[in-house]
Amino acid sequence: MTTLATLRGSIERIEAHGDACTPGRVALGHADADATLQGGLVVGAMHEVFTDAGRQSAAATGFVAGLAGRVAARRPLVWVRQDFTEIESGALSMSGLAELGLDPRLLVTVRAADVDTALRTAADALACDALGAVVLEVWGEARQLDLVASRKLTLAAQASGVTGLLLRLAAEPQPSTAETRWIVRAAHSPPASSLMPAAAWSAWGAPVFDAQLVRNRHGPVGRWIMEWKCDECLFSKPAAYPQPVAAAPAHRPHQTPARARQRRAS
Amino acid sequence: MGTGSHSNQVYADCVDLSAVENASKQNSNNDPSIVVAKQNNALQIFALDDAAARLGLEVGLPLANARAICPQLRVFDADEVSDAKTLNDIADWCDRFTPLVALDLPHGLFLDITGCAHLFGGEAAMMRLMCEVLTAQGFAVSAAIAGTSVCARTITRHVHGRIVRDGEEADAVKPLPVSALGADEAITRGLRRAGLKTIGDVASRVRHEITARFGADFTTLLEHALGQGDAPICPRKLLPDYIVEKRFADPVATEVVISATLSRLARMLVVAMAQQGKGARRLEARFFRTDGAVRTIVVDTGQPATTAEVIDRLFRERLSALSDPLDPGFGFDLIRLSASRTEIVVQQQRDLDANVHDNDELAALIDRIAARIGGRRVVVHLPQDTHIPERAVLAAPAQHHLTAATHAVWPARVEGEPPLRPLRLFERPEQIKVIAQVPDGPPARFVWRRATHAVVRAEGPERVAMEWWLSEGEMLTRDYFRVEDEAGLRFWLYRDGLYDREIEQEEGKAVQPNWFMHGLFA
């Protein structure tokens, strides 16, 4: 009897260990980013998305919504937000979310009055394994979101397998136990080229992000221009963007030197 | 004593009012004190203490007369608001005897004690207990138990502590003066002038005579006082479907005991509900403190709660998140758990469909969060049939609308189009300064939150007309533009009003239209 129990116990431990070693990953769709992330975003972990300025909040929100849409995979999504973010950068609009190709029917919004409540609610939601993802949206510097809080969220996410996405608007990155950390800005719509005339109004307006991966626990970092494909619900490399895109930071005022060098090389 | 089928009503007349109480506290040398209120443009005595009553003063006497009788009288103004609050507090306390407590303003309470008296050792013991405690708190109490509420009230106006047996109402009230009925002053005076001094005198007359002279209402009142028919009392709270409670010989104050008691009560409640296949949608825990204060904590659930664990957990969440924590003071002597709203539980078959299970878990999570931070703060979104962007979505409490939201039909997006609606929408559009090349053209530059943005690309206008058929104030047609600035930020702006048509010209000079920032695109 005891031998059997011991054996069962050890098998369980091996299996649990094996699961922890190869966690599920969800591909983002952007080939370079997926390669850097070794297959995609880890499920059942915390991921942080930062914006350095408040006016970039919509871009970061779009990026987080995209990540949530990728990992949630038609399961319910809980979006916990602090009251202040709504005043400062607008409320999350369901029509807008639907336009991005995500399903507003699967979204439950929690309007937390302050960071403490939001944090506690998010930890609670992360423990519920019926969810696809939990988004916690916090404005500005929050001393409550320290290493301890971050660890708690990570443990809850690991235990339930629910992915936690922390959206920090107008905040500086701090030490945390997150799996990945991104800084997101809005990128230009693809500029007019000979192939795509400027007058074509439909050539712009698709969400394009300048996503910088500044921390990756199990791999290198990088910076990419990503476009969110609303119809396919995935990130992709914008086709009409001037090359090279992956390496060059988008905010560099002129990309002519890079292109000139390329021409010289060829 | 009354049998199970017969209903018994206690009427407690708590005459002593807070103002009088305050008066007696301030009154060190036992001067007679009265409370006055303005009636018919004259200050009259509203309530008085024993010392004043011994001097021959009575309720309704004008203040000037009272001062003439007793110059050293201490006078206080009546405070009806705090009196009503005190009466409510007493009614809260009386909830421990029966859930059916009705107010009889200005200073009476009806308690329907049918089937409750045996819990307190009989009707007499119950009334004694109630009066003792109220007297100890400084109230002058007059109580009676009778088969009808009006009869009990009539008796309290004259004697204290009387219990009228079933069928003896008429004998009990007949010797009392007509003023005890509590009819209008004019009716009482009219009866006295007619020589009808006691209720018995009035009852001996033929009814139609009384009705012809004093109205049908008075006849009804008289019949109720005599025990012929009864006016139903109007309880302050609806009777909960299920009640379980625990009384303590020694008041409890520690958190451990309180939470253990709640768990035990939850188990009892669940057993009671399960017998009838019910689940609780609204639960109420009431904590009766020894000093009379009563605290009520309400928890709502989205799905009928059928297990003690769920109920227990919801209350733990709620109690831990209270902004003013439960203050046991000198301890609670009664904790009561009631299910004030219940529903028949539909047994769902658990099969391989994981969706059902997932929905249950989500509903349970919503209940827990709502218990902690309030039901209005956990919302789902329902599409609305309107073109006005800020009204296109309704945020409804998730506890009650989860099913509706999961089955809602949202307008389908146009394939291949970039997003036409912003991801973040300002609840209140923010006014911006815009420079446009032509007044009804797209903006060229704009200033939003003190930063200037140069428009690189613009698309529009998308014209949204307001709903004139609702006609709630004059709202102007909006021309929406999607614009992108040089940093790649995408905005949703609108111009309020059609240029040259809706916007009036002032003295032949065109007025510049107002522009607003309404949302941000990802």
PDB file of C-alpha atoms in Angstrom, chain B residues 387 440 460-465 477-480 495 497-499 501:
ATOM      1  CA  HIS B 387     -25.717  55.504 -33.253  1.00  0.00           C
ATOM      2  CA  ASP B 440     -16.051  72.225 -42.563  1.00  0.00           C
ATOM      3  CA  GLY B 460     -13.808  61.604 -42.504  1.00  0.00           C
ATOM      4  CA  PRO B 461     -16.221  63.016 -41.875  1.00  0.00           C
ATOM      5  CA  GLU B 462     -18.448  60.335 -40.478  1.00  0.00           C
ATOM      6  CA  ARG B 463     -21.631  62.203 -39.757  1.00  0.00           C
ATOM      7  CA  VAL B 464     -23.584  61.146 -36.677  1.00  0.00           C
ATOM      8  CA  ALA B 465     -26.960  62.798 -36.237  1.00  0.00           C
ATOM      9  CA  THR B 477     -24.953  66.819 -35.407  1.00  0.00           C
ATOM     10  CA  ARG B 478     -21.385  65.611 -35.116  1.00  0.00           C
ATOM     11  CA  ASP B 479     -18.817  65.167 -37.858  1.00  0.00           C
ATOM     12  CA  TYR B 480     -16.281  62.591 -36.722  1.00  0.00           C
ATOM     13  CA  ARG B 495     -16.876  68.935 -34.795  1.00  0.00           C
ATOM     14  CA  GLY B 497     -22.664  71.154 -35.325  1.00  0.00           C
ATOM     15  CA  LEU B 498     -22.932  71.542 -39.067  1.00  0.00           C
ATOM     16  CA  TYR B 499     -21.065  74.612 -40.214  1.00  0.00           C
ATOM     17  CA  ARG B 501     -26.463  75.412 -40.855  1.00  0.00           C
TER      18      ARG B 501
END
